[in-house]
Short mmCIF file of C-alpha atoms and ligand atoms in Angstrom, two decimals:
data_model
loop_
_atom_site.label_atom_id
_atom_site.label_comp_id
_atom_site.label_asym_id
_atom_site.label_seq_id
_atom_site.Cartn_x
_atom_site.Cartn_y
_atom_site.Cartn_z
CA MET A 70 0.00 0.00 0.00
CA THR A 71 1.50 3.35 -1.00
CA GLU A 72 0.90 6.39 1.10
CA THR A 73 0.80 9.67 -0.69
CA THR A 74 1.74 12.65 1.40
CA ARG A 75 -0.80 15.39 0.94
CA ILE A 76 0.60 18.89 1.18
CA LEU A 77 -1.47 22.06 1.24
CA GLN A 78 -0.39 24.23 -1.68
CA PRO A 79 -1.69 27.38 -3.36
CA LYS A 80 -2.64 27.08 -7.01
CA PRO A 81 0.52 27.05 -9.17
CA TRP A 82 -0.38 30.40 -10.78
CA ILE A 83 -0.60 31.97 -7.30
CA SER A 84 2.80 30.56 -6.30
CA GLY A 85 4.23 32.25 -9.40
CA ILE A 86 3.25 35.76 -8.27
CA ALA A 87 5.96 38.18 -7.13
CA PRO A 88 4.10 40.35 -4.62
CA TYR A 89 3.56 44.08 -5.23
CA VAL A 90 6.28 46.16 -3.54
CA PRO A 91 4.83 49.32 -1.98
CA GLY A 92 6.81 52.58 -1.72
CA LYS A 93 8.80 52.79 1.51
CA SER A 94 8.51 55.62 4.02
CA ALA A 95 11.38 54.85 6.39
CA GLY A 96 15.04 53.89 6.03
CA ALA A 97 16.43 50.49 7.03
CA ASP A 98 17.26 51.96 10.45
CA GLY A 99 13.64 53.10 10.93
CA ARG A 100 14.54 56.78 10.45
CA PRO A 101 11.58 58.62 8.82
CA LEU A 102 12.46 59.93 5.36
CA VAL A 103 10.85 62.43 3.01
CA LYS A 104 8.59 60.03 1.12
CA LEU A 105 8.73 60.60 -2.62
CA SER A 106 8.11 56.96 -3.49
CA ALA A 107 4.34 56.54 -3.84
CA ASN A 108 3.07 59.46 -5.97
CA GLU A 109 0.95 60.85 -3.14
CA ASN A 110 -0.21 64.48 -3.14
CA PRO A 111 2.44 66.57 -1.30
CA LEU A 112 -0.28 69.12 -0.39
CA GLY A 113 -2.11 66.39 1.55
CA THR A 114 -5.93 66.29 1.43
CA GLY A 115 -8.24 69.21 0.71
CA GLU A 116 -9.97 70.77 3.72
CA LYS A 117 -13.45 69.97 2.31
CA ALA A 118 -12.66 66.25 2.04
CA ARG A 119 -11.13 66.23 5.52
CA ALA A 120 -14.23 67.90 7.00
CA ALA A 121 -16.57 65.43 5.25
CA PHE A 122 -14.47 62.54 6.50
CA ARG A 123 -14.59 63.82 10.09
CA ALA A 124 -18.37 64.36 9.94
CA ALA A 125 -18.94 60.81 8.67
CA ALA A 126 -16.74 59.37 11.40
CA ASP A 127 -19.50 59.94 13.96
CA ASP A 128 -21.54 57.10 12.48
CA LEU A 129 -19.49 53.93 12.22
CA ALA A 130 -21.90 51.20 13.35
CA ARG A 131 -23.84 50.86 10.10
CA TYR A 132 -22.62 49.46 6.81
CA PRO A 133 -21.92 52.02 4.10
CA ASP A 134 -24.27 52.46 1.14
CA PRO A 135 -23.50 49.31 -0.89
CA GLY A 136 -24.51 51.09 -4.10
CA ALA A 137 -22.50 54.26 -3.33
CA ALA A 138 -25.36 56.20 -4.93
CA ALA A 139 -24.33 59.68 -3.81
CA LEU A 140 -20.72 59.07 -4.85
CA ARG A 141 -21.78 57.80 -8.28
CA GLU A 142 -24.05 60.84 -8.72
CA ALA A 143 -21.23 63.22 -7.78
CA ILE A 144 -18.80 61.58 -10.21
CA ALA A 145 -21.39 61.46 -13.00
CA ALA A 146 -22.31 65.11 -12.50
CA LYS A 147 -18.66 66.17 -12.58
CA TYR A 148 -17.83 64.36 -15.85
CA ASP A 149 -21.27 64.30 -17.49
CA LEU A 150 -21.64 60.51 -17.27
CA ASP A 151 -24.48 58.04 -16.67
CA PRO A 152 -24.39 57.35 -12.89
CA ALA A 153 -25.69 53.80 -13.46
CA ARG A 154 -22.50 53.03 -15.37
CA VAL A 155 -20.10 54.32 -12.69
CA ILE A 156 -18.51 51.58 -10.54
CA TYR A 157 -16.34 52.11 -7.46
CA GLY A 158 -13.64 50.02 -5.87
CA THR A 159 -11.32 49.63 -2.92
CA GLY A 160 -8.82 51.74 -4.79
CA SER A 161 -8.74 51.48 -8.55
CA ASP A 162 -6.56 48.45 -7.80
CA GLU A 163 -9.68 46.46 -6.97
CA LEU A 164 -11.22 47.50 -10.28
CA LEU A 165 -8.16 46.31 -12.24
CA HIS A 166 -8.47 42.93 -10.53
CA LEU A 167 -12.24 42.79 -11.15
CA ALA A 168 -11.76 43.49 -14.85
CA THR A 169 -9.21 40.70 -15.18
CA SER A 170 -11.29 38.25 -13.13
CA ALA A 171 -14.41 38.89 -15.19
CA TYR A 172 -12.80 38.63 -18.62
CA ALA A 173 -9.73 36.38 -18.35
CA GLY A 174 -8.87 32.98 -16.91
CA PRO A 175 -6.49 30.05 -17.42
CA GLY A 176 -5.37 29.82 -21.04
CA ASP A 177 -6.16 33.47 -21.79
CA GLU A 178 -3.66 36.26 -22.31
CA VAL A 179 -3.57 39.64 -20.59
CA LEU A 180 -1.55 42.20 -22.52
CA TYR A 181 0.24 45.38 -21.46
CA VAL A 182 3.34 47.33 -22.35
CA ARG A 183 6.82 46.71 -20.90
CA TYR A 184 7.29 49.07 -17.91
CA GLY A 185 3.53 49.04 -17.39
CA PHE A 186 1.91 49.33 -13.96
CA ALA A 187 3.07 46.48 -11.69
CA VAL A 188 -0.47 45.43 -10.74
CA TYR A 189 -1.34 44.25 -14.28
CA GLU A 190 0.95 41.23 -14.09
CA ILE A 191 -0.35 40.32 -10.64
CA ALA A 192 -3.97 40.69 -11.79
CA ALA A 193 -3.30 38.38 -14.75
CA ARG A 194 -1.51 35.72 -12.73
CA ARG A 195 -4.09 35.80 -9.96
CA VAL A 196 -6.75 34.41 -12.29
CA GLY A 197 -4.40 31.93 -13.96
CA ALA A 198 -4.13 33.94 -17.18
CA THR A 199 -0.84 34.44 -19.01
CA PRO A 200 0.69 37.93 -18.76
CA VAL A 201 2.11 39.18 -22.07
CA GLU A 202 4.39 42.23 -22.36
CA ALA A 203 4.68 44.20 -25.60
CA PRO A 204 7.91 46.17 -26.18
CA ASP A 205 7.96 49.86 -25.28
CA CYS A 206 9.26 52.67 -27.49
CA ASP A 207 11.93 54.57 -25.50
CA TYR A 208 9.90 53.98 -22.30
CA ALA A 209 6.62 55.12 -23.87
CA THR A 210 3.63 52.99 -24.83
CA ASP A 211 4.00 51.65 -28.38
CA VAL A 212 0.51 51.19 -29.78
CA ASP A 213 1.74 49.27 -32.83
CA ALA A 214 3.72 46.87 -30.65
CA LEU A 215 0.63 46.28 -28.51
CA LEU A 216 -1.54 45.62 -31.55
CA ALA A 217 1.09 43.27 -32.98
CA ALA A 218 1.05 41.27 -29.71
CA VAL A 219 -2.72 40.64 -29.80
CA THR A 220 -3.57 36.96 -30.40
CA ASP A 221 -6.75 34.86 -30.41
CA LYS A 222 -6.14 34.32 -26.70
CA THR A 223 -5.95 38.00 -25.73
CA ARG A 224 -8.86 38.89 -23.45
CA VAL A 225 -7.74 42.05 -21.63
CA VAL A 226 -5.39 44.89 -22.66
CA PHE A 227 -4.16 47.32 -20.00
CA VAL A 228 -2.83 50.77 -20.80
CA ALA A 229 -2.10 53.34 -18.10
CA ASN A 230 -2.32 56.79 -19.62
CA PRO A 231 -0.25 58.54 -18.45
CA ASN A 232 1.79 55.49 -17.50
CA ASN A 233 3.36 54.57 -14.18
CA PRO A 234 6.34 54.18 -13.65
CA THR A 235 7.42 55.94 -16.86
CA GLY A 236 5.17 59.04 -16.70
CA THR A 237 4.70 59.01 -20.48
CA LEU A 238 1.48 60.07 -22.20
CA SER A 239 -0.11 58.50 -25.29
CA SER A 240 -1.99 60.87 -27.55
CA ARG A 241 -5.74 60.82 -28.04
CA ALA A 242 -5.13 59.61 -31.61
CA ASP A 243 -2.95 56.71 -30.38
CA ILE A 244 -5.56 55.62 -27.84
CA ALA A 245 -8.28 55.76 -30.51
CA ARG A 246 -6.10 53.80 -32.94
CA LEU A 247 -5.35 51.15 -30.32
CA HIS A 248 -9.02 50.75 -29.54
CA ALA A 249 -9.95 50.60 -33.23
CA GLY A 250 -7.37 47.84 -33.80
CA LEU A 251 -8.58 45.60 -30.95
CA PRO A 252 -11.06 42.79 -31.58
CA ALA A 253 -14.50 43.49 -30.11
CA ASP A 254 -14.15 40.63 -27.62
CA VAL A 255 -11.07 42.15 -25.94
CA LEU A 256 -11.64 44.41 -22.92
CA PHE A 257 -9.54 47.58 -23.19
CA VAL A 258 -8.77 48.85 -19.68
CA LEU A 259 -7.62 52.46 -19.81
CA ASP A 260 -6.12 53.24 -16.41
CA GLN A 261 -6.28 57.02 -15.87
CA ALA A 262 -4.85 57.23 -12.34
CA TYR A 263 -3.08 60.51 -13.24
CA ALA A 264 -5.69 62.01 -15.60
CA GLU A 265 -6.42 64.95 -13.30
CA TYR A 266 -2.81 66.12 -13.67
CA LEU A 267 -3.22 66.57 -17.43
CA GLU A 268 -3.81 69.90 -19.11
CA ALA A 269 -7.07 70.07 -21.09
CA ASP A 270 -5.32 69.60 -24.45
CA GLU A 271 -3.59 66.42 -23.17
CA ASP A 272 -6.85 64.58 -22.37
CA ASP A 273 -6.99 61.22 -24.18
CA ASP A 274 -10.81 61.33 -24.35
CA GLY A 275 -11.05 57.95 -22.64
CA LEU A 276 -14.35 58.71 -20.92
CA ALA A 277 -15.91 59.66 -24.27
CA LEU A 278 -14.62 56.38 -25.71
CA ALA A 279 -16.10 54.43 -22.78
CA GLU A 280 -19.38 56.28 -23.31
CA THR A 281 -19.91 54.66 -26.72
CA ALA A 282 -17.64 51.59 -26.99
CA ALA A 283 -18.88 48.31 -25.51
CA ASN A 284 -15.39 47.05 -24.61
CA VAL A 285 -13.67 50.03 -22.93
CA PHE A 286 -13.27 50.32 -19.15
CA VAL A 287 -11.77 53.58 -17.86
CA THR A 288 -10.48 53.63 -14.28
CA ARG A 289 -9.71 56.61 -12.05
CA THR A 290 -8.56 57.01 -8.45
CA PHE A 291 -8.98 59.30 -5.47
CA SER A 292 -5.50 58.31 -4.28
CA LYS A 293 -3.43 60.69 -6.36
CA ILE A 294 -4.50 64.29 -7.01
CA HIS A 295 -7.45 64.08 -4.58
CA GLY A 296 -5.12 63.15 -1.73
CA LEU A 297 -7.22 60.27 -0.36
CA ALA A 298 -4.79 57.36 -0.74
CA ALA A 299 -5.44 56.27 2.85
CA GLU A 300 -9.13 55.72 2.15
CA ARG A 301 -8.70 53.38 -0.86
CA ILE A 302 -11.28 54.63 -3.36
CA GLY A 303 -11.26 54.27 -7.12
CA TRP A 304 -13.98 54.47 -9.73
CA GLY A 305 -14.52 53.31 -13.27
CA TYR A 306 -16.79 53.78 -16.28
CA ALA A 307 -17.84 51.34 -19.00
CA SER A 308 -20.84 49.95 -20.88
CA SER A 309 -23.71 48.63 -18.71
CA GLU A 310 -22.77 45.06 -19.73
CA VAL A 311 -19.22 45.44 -18.40
CA ILE A 312 -20.37 47.26 -15.28
CA SER A 313 -22.95 44.61 -14.41
CA ALA A 314 -20.34 41.85 -14.79
CA LEU A 315 -17.97 43.69 -12.45
CA HIS A 316 -20.68 44.34 -9.84
CA LYS A 317 -21.26 40.58 -9.54
CA ILE A 318 -17.77 40.02 -8.19
CA ARG A 319 -16.89 43.17 -6.23
CA ALA A 320 -16.94 42.93 -2.44
CA PRO A 321 -20.44 43.90 -1.16
CA PHE A 322 -19.30 46.94 0.87
CA ASN A 323 -16.09 47.76 -0.93
CA VAL A 324 -15.94 51.50 -0.19
CA THR A 325 -16.18 52.74 3.39
CA ARG A 326 -18.67 55.33 4.62
CA CYS A 327 -15.99 57.88 5.49
CA GLY A 328 -14.30 57.20 2.17
CA GLN A 329 -17.50 57.79 0.20
CA GLU A 330 -18.20 61.07 2.01
CA ALA A 331 -14.63 62.30 1.65
CA ALA A 332 -14.59 61.40 -2.05
CA ILE A 333 -17.88 63.23 -2.72
CA ALA A 334 -16.40 66.36 -1.14
CA ALA A 335 -13.09 65.90 -2.97
CA ILE A 336 -14.62 65.63 -6.42
CA GLY A 337 -16.45 68.90 -5.82
CA ASP A 338 -13.34 70.72 -4.61
CA ASP A 339 -12.06 72.20 -7.89
CA ASP A 340 -9.90 74.71 -6.03
CA PHE A 341 -7.85 72.01 -4.34
CA VAL A 342 -7.50 69.99 -7.56
CA ASN A 343 -6.46 73.05 -9.57
CA GLN A 344 -4.01 74.14 -6.90
CA SER A 345 -2.51 70.63 -6.79
CA ARG A 346 -2.18 70.45 -10.59
CA ALA A 347 -0.51 73.87 -10.75
CA GLN A 348 1.87 73.11 -7.87
CA ASN A 349 2.83 69.84 -9.55
CA ALA A 350 3.36 71.43 -12.96
CA GLU A 351 5.59 74.15 -11.51
CA TRP A 352 7.86 71.85 -9.50
CA ARG A 353 7.90 69.06 -12.09
CA SER A 354 9.30 71.40 -14.72
CA TRP A 355 11.71 72.92 -12.19
CA LEU A 356 13.03 69.48 -11.16
CA LYS A 357 13.21 68.32 -14.78
CA ALA A 358 15.34 71.34 -15.73
CA GLU A 359 17.60 70.84 -12.68
CA LEU A 360 18.17 67.20 -13.57
CA GLU A 361 18.71 67.94 -17.25
CA SER A 362 21.48 70.32 -16.26
CA LEU A 363 23.21 67.19 -14.89
CA GLY A 364 23.12 65.48 -18.28
CA ASN A 365 26.94 65.38 -18.38
CA HIS A 366 26.71 62.89 -15.48
CA GLY A 367 24.59 60.55 -17.58
CA VAL A 368 21.29 61.69 -16.07
CA ARG A 369 18.29 61.49 -18.40
CA VAL A 370 14.69 62.42 -17.62
CA VAL A 371 11.81 60.61 -19.34
CA PRO A 372 9.10 63.11 -20.41
CA SER A 373 6.32 63.06 -17.79
CA ALA A 374 2.65 64.06 -17.75
CA THR A 375 2.25 62.89 -14.13
CA ASN A 376 3.22 63.85 -10.58
CA PHE A 377 6.55 62.03 -10.81
CA LEU A 378 9.64 61.78 -13.00
CA LEU A 379 11.37 58.62 -14.16
CA VAL A 380 15.06 59.48 -14.07
CA LEU A 381 17.66 57.29 -15.81
CA PHE A 382 21.21 57.08 -14.44
CA GLU A 383 23.43 56.03 -17.32
CA GLY A 384 26.74 57.50 -16.10
CA LYS A 385 29.31 56.64 -13.40
CA VAL A 386 26.85 56.97 -10.50
CA THR A 387 24.30 54.18 -10.87
CA ALA A 388 20.63 54.38 -9.91
CA GLU A 389 21.31 51.99 -7.05
CA ALA A 390 24.15 54.16 -5.71
CA MET A 391 22.00 57.27 -6.11
CA ASN A 392 19.12 55.55 -4.30
CA ASN A 393 21.44 54.82 -1.37
CA ALA A 394 22.87 58.35 -1.37
CA LEU A 395 19.37 59.84 -1.34
CA MET A 396 18.31 57.63 1.56
CA GLU A 397 21.42 58.75 3.42
CA ALA A 398 20.36 62.36 2.73
CA GLY A 399 16.83 61.70 4.02
CA TYR A 400 14.86 61.13 0.79
CA ILE A 401 13.15 57.96 -0.32
CA VAL A 402 12.39 57.56 -4.01
CA ARG A 403 11.53 54.39 -5.93
CA TRP A 404 14.27 52.17 -7.35
CA LEU A 405 12.67 49.71 -9.73
CA PRO A 406 14.95 46.72 -10.46
CA SER A 407 11.99 44.36 -10.13
CA GLN A 408 10.28 46.15 -13.03
CA GLY A 409 13.23 45.85 -15.38
CA LEU A 410 14.46 49.33 -14.49
CA PRO A 411 17.63 48.80 -12.39
CA HIS A 412 19.06 51.94 -14.05
CA ALA A 413 16.16 54.22 -13.08
CA LEU A 414 14.63 55.98 -10.10
CA ARG A 415 11.04 57.19 -9.97
CA MET A 416 10.70 60.42 -8.00
CA THR A 417 7.40 61.89 -6.87
CA ILE A 418 7.14 65.68 -7.11
CA GLY A 419 7.03 66.96 -3.53
CA THR A 420 6.53 70.36 -1.96
CA GLU A 421 8.87 73.17 -2.98
CA ASP A 422 11.17 72.45 -0.02
CA GLU A 423 11.20 68.72 -0.66
CA THR A 424 11.86 69.16 -4.37
CA ARG A 425 14.68 71.67 -3.84
CA GLY A 426 16.18 69.41 -1.18
CA LEU A 427 15.97 66.37 -3.44
CA ALA A 428 17.65 68.18 -6.33
CA ALA A 429 20.44 69.41 -4.06
CA ALA A 430 21.02 65.88 -2.74
CA ILE A 431 21.19 64.47 -6.28
CA ARG A 432 23.63 67.18 -7.34
CA ALA A 433 25.80 66.56 -4.28
CA ALA A 434 25.89 62.82 -4.93
CA LEU A 435 26.93 63.34 -8.57
CA GLU A 436 29.40 66.17 -8.08
CA GLY A 437 30.67 65.32 -4.59
C1 PLP B 36 -1.61 54.65 -8.15
C2 PLP B 36 -2.08 53.91 -9.36
C3 PLP B 36 -3.27 53.17 -9.37
C4 PLP B 36 -4.14 52.87 -8.24
O1 PLP B 36 -4.24 53.35 -7.15
P1 PLP B 36 -5.38 53.06 -6.09
O2 PLP B 36 -4.81 53.71 -4.90
O3 PLP B 36 -5.56 51.58 -5.96
O4 PLP B 36 -6.61 53.71 -6.61
C5 PLP B 36 -3.68 52.56 -10.52
N1 PLP B 36 -2.97 52.67 -11.64
C6 PLP B 36 -1.84 53.36 -11.68
C7 PLP B 36 -1.11 53.45 -12.96
C8 PLP B 36 -1.35 53.98 -10.54
O5 PLP B 36 -0.17 54.63 -10.59
#
């Protein structure tokens, strides 16, 4: 009689996942550092959202509105959308996972560009689908390469526009061309986590595309410009067919009461959003110019439409050495060897003081 030993094991596609690495906020010795590693709003949260959050915190015993009706109405009113087709998630992260779970499974392919957002690979592997990376074009999304990588097995295509961690923006024409080239049975997920940082003429028109196309899912977040990363709220827009599929598998109470109230206030606070966009634009172009003046040290800045810069270190001082020097100086940025970018650091635009301090520390490490 043979005895087989039975060992508890996760599914093989789960074992194959390399977990998401969040941005750090403290050095190895526990010393708090200026955190420029997670693309959070350096101005914090608007006063209106903070007040709404505090008011809602008096009533914690009851479940939140499972349909987030007031939040959907507020979002729909702001962007002239159908509130019935707005979905919400525990961060837009949840929505990216829902989209993959609903439309892909074992044997299917999930496609995105090299140097795409790290969650796409995890979302694909989590459902047993095969992640497929199309080549980039000098760190930017290459629409032709994506289209060339589409096969009969492709079920979901992810594009972040602008993209993280590269910061690059695809034009409205490129996004339209990509959508036009995709088969009708492929879900096109257009991740617009940084859309609110764009100038009006940079808008890729994704929401208008989602308004009419049956296979486009646009996602947004309250974590970035709205300064509500702690509350974990994202939203998305698609055809009613896509939205009803996603509702079947979202967690029943996936957005908290305080989060819903804070988000409603945040989306109505144009002053805070405009102030945040302007502050970011000013210090992003300042930091970019500072770093470009260090080009003789092999420093290169990838063009960015976001609240961060991807900076390449191709000279004597490597990205790893610079990362260590910056930590020594009290700044934590994002070194990305696990995303195929061992030669790059992603730096969130901070306050004026933080950005000036960061630039001085970089200069000192290169020239010192
Ligand atoms: C930050 C980010 C998100 C999601 O953030 P949530 O906090 O989960 O809403 C999604 N996509 C990209 C590209 C991001 O950078």
